[in-house]
Amino acid sequence: MNEIRTVPRPLGPREWLGLAIAAAGALVLAGEFWAFAAARPVVWNALMGGSVAALATALGTVPVMFSQRLSERVQDTLFGFGAGVMLAASAFSLIIPGLAAARAQGLGGWGAGGVIGAAILLGGAALMLMDYVLPHEHFIKGREGLDARKLRRTWLFVIAIALHNLPEGLAIGVGYAGNDGLRANALATGIAIQDVPEGLVVAVALLAAGYRRAVAVALGMASGLVEPLGAVLGAAVIGWSAALLPWGLGFAAGAMLFVISHEIIPESHRKGHEAFATGGLMVGFVLMMLLDTALG
């Protein structure tokens, strides 16, 4: 039986005008954003780290221009790899430095653990609230969030990808605000490494969902732009008050842990390739651990 494919409707004049206005506004905001970051060294470093991660995401989408598909087994292995990197980054680059920062502020073992534990729960709760409120669509689980039926499918995918990438950007920014340069660089490097296969998987999934190759690649590249924004936000907030450092590190870790458990692992285990996904997770975890210990 032949599959019926719908032909996407071309953009009309009003939509092109809207895109032009949005692009002009984005350029103005980018200029202000750049000036703000350039005046603050920690924020500037976070912007550079987030930008490297965004470029890594874009780099990962390039093979989709030349290749038709990735096997589901390879996709799930790459999902697992990304989960492993994020899990190790949460532990070694965020939670452990957060505990040290809390102790440096005069808290004992119970106090430091309580602060970081509460911050982890707050980070997870914030992402859970965003996941519930913002309409979005997962490649496998389908549509979630309030009024998800009222938005075009493309925007639902974009919001879902942004929800996934925001914690990574926050982690980079908070990492630069709270760690020494080497450890922060190790964190940014690890996230950038896992962003390469992540960008590839996102573009492949969009292609499989029926999008044209150019659209799939463009959306995959654009999905990484959330990371420098999140990095600057995280660095700016923590730079505002040193007392917020343990809370910021724990919050970023909790947000990443939510994405790992709620998004990545379920996506990688739905097609019967649990062993490959778990293997990828363990390799990613070890790689990030080595980066943190060798460079940090």
mmCIF file of C-alpha atoms in Angstrom:
data_model
loop_
_atom_site.group_PDB
_atom_site.id
_atom_site.type_symbol
_atom_site.label_atom_id
_atom_site.label_comp_id
_atom_site.label_asym_id
_atom_site.label_seq_id
_atom_site.Cartn_x
_atom_site.Cartn_y
_atom_site.Cartn_z
ATOM 1 C CA MET A 1 0.000 0.000 0.000
ATOM 2 C CA ASN A 2 1.483 3.338 -1.051
ATOM 3 C CA GLU A 3 2.130 5.903 1.647
ATOM 4 C CA ILE A 4 0.429 9.247 1.092
ATOM 5 C CA ARG A 5 2.723 12.194 1.813
ATOM 6 C CA THR A 6 1.359 15.676 2.306
ATOM 7 C CA VAL A 7 3.044 18.545 0.481
ATOM 8 C CA PRO A 8 4.036 21.337 2.911
ATOM 9 C CA ARG A 9 2.226 24.627 2.316
ATOM 10 C CA PRO A 10 4.599 27.405 1.161
ATOM 11 C CA LEU A 11 4.974 30.452 3.367
ATOM 12 C CA GLY A 12 2.746 33.382 2.513
ATOM 13 C CA PRO A 13 3.625 37.123 2.499
ATOM 14 C CA ARG A 14 2.419 37.646 6.076
ATOM 15 C CA GLU A 15 4.524 34.758 7.326
ATOM 16 C CA TRP A 16 7.601 36.039 5.486
ATOM 17 C CA LEU A 17 6.994 39.504 6.973
ATOM 18 C CA GLY A 18 6.715 37.981 10.428
ATOM 19 C CA LEU A 19 9.965 36.100 9.926
ATOM 20 C CA ALA A 20 11.703 39.296 8.746
ATOM 21 C CA ILE A 21 10.493 41.238 11.804
ATOM 22 C CA ALA A 22 11.575 38.405 14.082
ATOM 23 C CA ALA A 23 14.999 38.290 12.412
ATOM 24 C CA ALA A 24 15.475 42.042 12.817
ATOM 25 C CA GLY A 25 14.495 41.845 16.464
ATOM 26 C CA ALA A 26 16.854 38.931 16.972
ATOM 27 C CA LEU A 27 19.748 40.950 15.498
ATOM 28 C CA VAL A 28 19.048 43.864 17.854
ATOM 29 C CA LEU A 29 18.851 41.556 20.848
ATOM 30 C CA ALA A 30 22.020 39.798 19.738
ATOM 31 C CA GLY A 31 23.873 43.130 19.713
ATOM 32 C CA GLU A 32 22.721 43.978 23.240
ATOM 33 C CA PHE A 33 23.452 40.439 24.325
ATOM 34 C CA TRP A 34 26.995 40.627 22.948
ATOM 35 C CA ALA A 35 27.708 43.975 24.661
ATOM 36 C CA PHE A 36 26.405 42.667 27.996
ATOM 37 C CA ALA A 37 28.570 39.545 27.833
ATOM 38 C CA ALA A 38 31.709 41.356 26.655
ATOM 39 C CA ALA A 39 31.667 43.594 29.764
ATOM 40 C CA ARG A 40 31.688 40.607 32.147
ATOM 41 C CA PRO A 41 34.521 38.052 31.849
ATOM 42 C CA VAL A 42 32.633 35.156 33.454
ATOM 43 C CA VAL A 43 29.577 35.777 31.281
ATOM 44 C CA TRP A 44 31.808 36.101 28.231
ATOM 45 C CA ASN A 45 33.465 32.743 28.941
ATOM 46 C CA ALA A 46 30.044 31.176 29.424
ATOM 47 C CA LEU A 47 28.895 32.645 26.105
ATOM 48 C CA MET A 48 31.942 31.175 24.360
ATOM 49 C CA GLY A 49 31.377 27.776 25.987
ATOM 50 C CA GLY A 50 27.708 27.785 25.052
ATOM 51 C CA SER A 51 28.530 28.873 21.519
ATOM 52 C CA VAL A 52 30.981 25.985 21.110
ATOM 53 C CA ALA A 53 28.214 23.607 22.206
ATOM 54 C CA ALA A 54 25.822 25.202 19.708
ATOM 55 C CA LEU A 55 28.398 24.822 16.926
ATOM 56 C CA ALA A 56 28.879 21.181 17.893
ATOM 57 C CA THR A 57 25.125 20.632 17.548
ATOM 58 C CA ALA A 58 25.204 22.241 14.103
ATOM 59 C CA LEU A 59 28.190 20.128 13.121
ATOM 60 C CA GLY A 60 26.293 16.978 14.036
ATOM 61 C CA THR A 61 23.535 17.749 11.543
ATOM 62 C CA VAL A 62 25.912 17.956 8.547
ATOM 63 C CA PRO A 63 25.900 14.203 7.698
ATOM 64 C CA VAL A 64 22.117 14.375 7.228
ATOM 65 C CA MET A 65 22.738 16.471 4.123
ATOM 66 C CA PHE A 66 24.420 13.462 2.509
ATOM 67 C CA SER A 67 22.899 10.406 4.220
ATOM 68 C CA GLN A 68 19.293 9.227 4.187
ATOM 69 C CA ARG A 69 18.861 7.486 7.539
ATOM 70 C CA LEU A 70 20.519 6.236 10.713
ATOM 71 C CA SER A 71 19.462 2.863 12.026
ATOM 72 C CA GLU A 72 17.268 2.929 15.127
ATOM 73 C CA ARG A 73 19.949 0.970 16.978
ATOM 74 C CA VAL A 74 22.554 3.656 16.269
ATOM 75 C CA GLN A 75 20.131 6.433 17.248
ATOM 76 C CA ASP A 76 19.379 4.782 20.588
ATOM 77 C CA THR A 77 23.092 4.213 21.226
ATOM 78 C CA LEU A 78 23.742 7.906 20.612
ATOM 79 C CA PHE A 79 20.855 8.856 22.900
ATOM 80 C CA GLY A 80 22.422 6.700 25.602
ATOM 81 C CA PHE A 81 25.837 8.268 25.023
ATOM 82 C CA GLY A 82 24.372 11.741 25.524
ATOM 83 C CA ALA A 83 22.610 10.629 28.693
ATOM 84 C CA GLY A 84 25.879 9.257 30.069
ATOM 85 C CA VAL A 85 27.767 12.489 29.419
ATOM 86 C CA MET A 86 25.011 14.544 31.043
ATOM 87 C CA LEU A 87 24.811 12.196 34.027
ATOM 88 C CA ALA A 88 28.567 12.384 34.689
ATOM 89 C CA ALA A 89 28.545 16.161 34.159
ATOM 90 C CA SER A 90 25.762 16.489 36.723
ATOM 91 C CA ALA A 91 27.722 14.487 39.284
ATOM 92 C CA PHE A 92 31.349 15.536 38.770
ATOM 93 C CA SER A 93 31.030 19.065 37.379
ATOM 94 C CA LEU A 94 27.936 20.337 39.209
ATOM 95 C CA ILE A 95 26.946 18.394 42.339
ATOM 96 C CA ILE A 96 30.441 17.791 43.772
ATOM 97 C CA PRO A 97 31.588 21.409 43.189
ATOM 98 C CA GLY A 98 28.237 22.548 44.590
ATOM 99 C CA LEU A 99 28.835 20.624 47.811
ATOM 100 C CA ALA A 100 32.332 22.130 48.043
ATOM 101 C CA ALA A 101 30.935 25.634 47.484
ATOM 102 C CA ALA A 102 28.312 25.124 50.196
ATOM 103 C CA ARG A 103 30.979 23.941 52.637
ATOM 104 C CA ALA A 104 33.128 26.956 51.740
ATOM 105 C CA GLN A 105 30.239 29.159 52.850
ATOM 106 C CA GLY A 106 30.436 27.640 56.323
ATOM 107 C CA LEU A 107 27.850 24.879 56.076
ATOM 108 C CA GLY A 108 28.477 21.468 57.573
ATOM 109 C CA GLY A 109 27.932 18.134 55.899
ATOM 110 C CA TRP A 110 24.191 18.008 56.548
ATOM 111 C CA GLY A 111 23.715 21.663 55.640
ATOM 112 C CA ALA A 112 25.670 21.401 52.386
ATOM 113 C CA GLY A 113 23.852 18.217 51.427
ATOM 114 C CA GLY A 114 20.498 19.785 52.265
ATOM 115 C CA VAL A 115 21.174 22.877 50.144
ATOM 116 C CA ILE A 116 22.344 20.906 47.115
ATOM 117 C CA GLY A 117 19.532 18.357 47.537
ATOM 118 C CA ALA A 118 16.924 21.112 47.669
ATOM 119 C CA ALA A 119 18.485 22.827 44.651
ATOM 120 C CA ILE A 120 18.442 19.573 42.665
ATOM 121 C CA LEU A 121 14.759 19.107 43.446
ATOM 122 C CA LEU A 122 14.013 22.720 42.490
ATOM 123 C CA GLY A 123 15.796 22.285 39.149
ATOM 124 C CA GLY A 124 13.866 19.126 38.394
ATOM 125 C CA ALA A 125 10.577 20.718 39.464
ATOM 126 C CA ALA A 126 11.199 23.759 37.248
ATOM 127 C CA LEU A 127 11.773 21.564 34.192
ATOM 128 C CA MET A 128 8.747 19.436 35.080
ATOM 129 C CA LEU A 129 6.590 22.574 35.243
ATOM 130 C CA MET A 130 7.910 23.788 31.888
ATOM 131 C CA ASP A 131 7.322 20.334 30.414
ATOM 132 C CA TYR A 132 3.708 20.453 31.615
ATOM 133 C CA VAL A 133 2.913 24.042 30.635
ATOM 134 C CA LEU A 134 4.752 24.517 27.334
ATOM 135 C CA PRO A 135 3.188 22.711 24.362
ATOM 136 C CA HIS A 136 5.714 20.469 22.621
ATOM 137 C CA GLU A 137 6.021 17.201 20.732
ATOM 138 C CA HIS A 138 8.457 14.347 21.241
ATOM 139 C CA PHE A 139 9.555 12.169 18.348
ATOM 140 C CA ILE A 140 8.144 9.039 20.015
ATOM 141 C CA LYS A 141 5.886 10.029 22.936
ATOM 142 C CA GLY A 142 3.911 12.514 20.874
ATOM 143 C CA ARG A 143 2.354 15.798 21.966
ATOM 144 C CA GLU A 144 2.483 17.084 25.535
ATOM 145 C CA GLY A 145 1.784 20.332 27.340
ATOM 146 C CA LEU A 146 -1.168 22.701 27.399
ATOM 147 C CA ASP A 147 -2.903 23.484 24.088
ATOM 148 C CA ALA A 148 -0.442 21.352 22.127
ATOM 149 C CA ARG A 149 -3.011 20.815 19.367
ATOM 150 C CA LYS A 150 -3.165 24.517 18.553
ATOM 151 C CA LEU A 151 0.426 24.900 17.349
ATOM 152 C CA ARG A 152 2.001 23.724 14.116
ATOM 153 C CA ARG A 153 3.991 20.542 14.488
ATOM 154 C CA THR A 154 7.277 22.246 13.598
ATOM 155 C CA TRP A 155 7.008 24.622 16.557
ATOM 156 C CA LEU A 156 6.108 21.751 18.869
ATOM 157 C CA PHE A 157 9.345 20.008 17.914
ATOM 158 C CA VAL A 158 11.325 23.239 18.335
ATOM 159 C CA ILE A 159 9.946 23.786 21.856
ATOM 160 C CA ALA A 160 10.690 20.180 22.795
ATOM 161 C CA ILE A 161 14.293 20.517 21.623
ATOM 162 C CA ALA A 162 14.664 23.836 23.461
ATOM 163 C CA LEU A 163 13.431 22.218 26.685
ATOM 164 C CA HIS A 164 16.059 19.535 26.196
ATOM 165 C CA ASN A 165 18.958 21.918 25.514
ATOM 166 C CA LEU A 166 18.215 24.649 28.074
ATOM 167 C CA PRO A 167 19.595 22.689 31.070
ATOM 168 C CA GLU A 168 22.817 22.038 29.167
ATOM 169 C CA GLY A 169 23.279 25.763 28.583
ATOM 170 C CA LEU A 170 22.502 26.549 32.224
ATOM 171 C CA ALA A 171 25.033 23.941 33.323
ATOM 172 C CA ILE A 172 27.754 25.524 31.166
ATOM 173 C CA GLY A 173 27.029 29.012 32.509
ATOM 174 C CA VAL A 174 26.844 27.964 36.140
ATOM 175 C CA GLY A 175 29.970 25.865 35.626
ATOM 176 C CA TYR A 176 31.966 28.901 34.512
ATOM 177 C CA ALA A 177 30.599 30.979 37.371
ATOM 178 C CA GLY A 178 31.358 28.370 40.020
ATOM 179 C CA ASN A 179 34.377 26.359 38.874
ATOM 180 C CA ASP A 180 37.954 27.120 37.942
ATOM 181 C CA GLY A 181 38.630 27.593 34.245
ATOM 182 C CA LEU A 182 39.903 24.069 33.583
ATOM 183 C CA ARG A 183 36.944 22.318 35.180
ATOM 184 C CA ALA A 184 34.488 24.651 33.449
ATOM 185 C CA ASN A 185 36.223 23.975 30.141
ATOM 186 C CA ALA A 186 35.987 20.234 30.791
ATOM 187 C CA LEU A 187 32.245 20.573 31.402
ATOM 188 C CA ALA A 188 31.724 22.635 28.247
ATOM 189 C CA THR A 189 33.868 20.211 26.237
ATOM 190 C CA GLY A 190 31.908 17.194 27.447
ATOM 191 C CA ILE A 191 28.567 18.795 26.621
ATOM 192 C CA ALA A 192 29.873 19.859 23.200
ATOM 193 C CA ILE A 193 31.044 16.301 22.474
ATOM 194 C CA GLN A 194 27.628 14.843 23.231
ATOM 195 C CA ASP A 195 25.951 17.651 21.260
ATOM 196 C CA VAL A 196 27.498 16.344 18.020
ATOM 197 C CA PRO A 197 25.561 13.038 18.012
ATOM 198 C CA GLU A 198 22.576 14.830 19.557
ATOM 199 C CA GLY A 199 22.381 17.225 16.604
ATOM 200 C CA LEU A 200 22.652 14.263 14.241
ATOM 201 C CA VAL A 201 19.853 12.358 15.987
ATOM 202 C CA VAL A 202 17.571 15.407 16.054
ATOM 203 C CA ALA A 203 18.024 16.058 12.326
ATOM 204 C CA VAL A 204 17.522 12.373 11.481
ATOM 205 C CA ALA A 205 14.386 12.213 13.614
ATOM 206 C CA LEU A 206 12.953 15.309 11.926
ATOM 207 C CA LEU A 207 13.727 13.774 8.542
ATOM 208 C CA ALA A 208 11.969 10.580 9.569
ATOM 209 C CA ALA A 209 8.989 12.630 10.779
ATOM 210 C CA GLY A 210 8.438 13.854 7.210
ATOM 211 C CA TYR A 211 10.355 17.129 7.055
ATOM 212 C CA ARG A 212 12.367 18.064 4.005
ATOM 213 C CA ARG A 213 16.098 17.472 4.342
ATOM 214 C CA ALA A 214 16.946 21.204 4.382
ATOM 215 C CA VAL A 215 14.309 21.937 7.029
ATOM 216 C CA ALA A 216 15.458 19.027 9.199
ATOM 217 C CA VAL A 217 19.077 20.192 9.043
ATOM 218 C CA ALA A 218 18.147 23.843 9.681
ATOM 219 C CA LEU A 219 16.020 22.987 12.724
ATOM 220 C CA GLY A 220 18.719 20.664 14.017
ATOM 221 C CA MET A 221 21.303 23.445 13.740
ATOM 222 C CA ALA A 222 18.974 25.993 15.331
ATOM 223 C CA SER A 223 18.243 23.674 18.264
ATOM 224 C CA GLY A 224 21.671 24.420 19.726
ATOM 225 C CA LEU A 225 21.095 28.181 19.906
ATOM 226 C CA VAL A 226 19.334 27.769 23.247
ATOM 227 C CA GLU A 227 22.608 26.719 24.858
ATOM 228 C CA PRO A 228 24.548 30.031 24.682
ATOM 229 C CA LEU A 229 21.416 31.820 25.907
ATOM 230 C CA GLY A 230 21.114 29.439 28.846
ATOM 231 C CA ALA A 231 24.856 29.708 29.530
ATOM 232 C CA VAL A 232 24.742 33.492 29.750
ATOM 233 C CA LEU A 233 21.624 33.364 31.942
ATOM 234 C CA GLY A 234 23.242 30.900 34.340
ATOM 235 C CA ALA A 235 26.526 32.826 34.571
ATOM 236 C CA ALA A 236 24.795 36.192 34.988
ATOM 237 C CA VAL A 237 22.519 35.023 37.813
ATOM 238 C CA ILE A 238 25.305 33.312 39.755
ATOM 239 C CA GLY A 239 27.690 36.204 39.114
ATOM 240 C CA TRP A 240 25.156 38.543 40.686
ATOM 241 C CA SER A 241 25.564 36.908 44.124
ATOM 242 C CA ALA A 242 28.201 34.399 45.227
ATOM 243 C CA ALA A 243 25.757 33.078 47.832
ATOM 244 C CA LEU A 244 23.667 31.651 44.992
ATOM 245 C CA LEU A 245 26.524 29.492 43.683
ATOM 246 C CA PRO A 246 25.632 26.216 45.477
ATOM 247 C CA TRP A 247 21.992 26.695 44.572
ATOM 248 C CA GLY A 248 22.828 27.373 40.926
ATOM 249 C CA LEU A 249 25.075 24.333 40.612
ATOM 250 C CA GLY A 250 22.445 22.082 42.209
ATOM 251 C CA PHE A 251 19.625 23.626 40.160
ATOM 252 C CA ALA A 252 21.477 23.009 36.883
ATOM 253 C CA ALA A 253 22.211 19.426 37.948
ATOM 254 C CA GLY A 254 18.551 18.816 38.807
ATOM 255 C CA ALA A 255 17.414 20.201 35.459
ATOM 256 C CA MET A 256 19.824 17.907 33.624
ATOM 257 C CA LEU A 257 18.816 14.890 35.703
ATOM 258 C CA PHE A 258 15.167 15.553 34.822
ATOM 259 C CA VAL A 259 15.971 15.604 31.100
ATOM 260 C CA ILE A 260 18.004 12.390 31.411
ATOM 261 C CA SER A 261 15.270 10.475 33.223
ATOM 262 C CA HIS A 262 12.180 11.997 31.640
ATOM 263 C CA GLU A 263 13.332 12.417 28.055
ATOM 264 C CA ILE A 264 16.529 10.710 26.939
ATOM 265 C CA ILE A 265 16.437 7.305 28.635
ATOM 266 C CA PRO A 266 12.748 6.637 27.805
ATOM 267 C CA GLU A 267 13.354 7.672 24.180
ATOM 268 C CA SER A 268 16.343 5.323 23.915
ATOM 269 C CA HIS A 269 14.521 2.319 25.433
ATOM 270 C CA ARG A 270 11.281 2.354 23.438
ATOM 271 C CA LYS A 271 12.465 0.420 20.383
ATOM 272 C CA GLY A 272 13.999 -2.648 22.006
ATOM 273 C CA HIS A 273 17.634 -1.504 21.961
ATOM 274 C CA GLU A 274 18.089 -1.131 25.706
ATOM 275 C CA ALA A 275 21.454 -2.933 25.741
ATOM 276 C CA PHE A 276 22.947 -0.619 23.122
ATOM 277 C CA ALA A 277 21.507 2.465 24.810
ATOM 278 C CA THR A 278 22.912 1.347 28.168
ATOM 279 C CA GLY A 279 26.302 0.670 26.593
ATOM 280 C CA GLY A 280 26.284 4.148 25.076
ATOM 281 C CA LEU A 281 25.348 5.632 28.457
ATOM 282 C CA MET A 282 28.266 3.913 30.192
ATOM 283 C CA VAL A 283 30.759 5.012 27.523
ATOM 284 C CA GLY A 284 29.490 8.595 27.719
ATOM 285 C CA PHE A 285 29.677 8.564 31.517
ATOM 286 C CA VAL A 286 33.269 7.309 31.512
ATOM 287 C CA LEU A 287 34.324 9.824 28.832
ATOM 288 C CA MET A 288 32.895 12.765 30.796
ATOM 289 C CA MET A 289 34.451 11.448 34.024
ATOM 290 C CA LEU A 290 37.853 11.272 32.335
ATOM 291 C CA LEU A 291 37.476 14.792 30.945
ATOM 292 C CA ASP A 292 36.560 16.151 34.367
ATOM 293 C CA THR A 293 39.369 14.410 36.234
ATOM 294 C CA ALA A 294 42.044 15.009 33.568
ATOM 295 C CA LEU A 295 41.191 18.646 32.817
ATOM 296 C CA GLY A 296 39.662 19.657 36.145
#
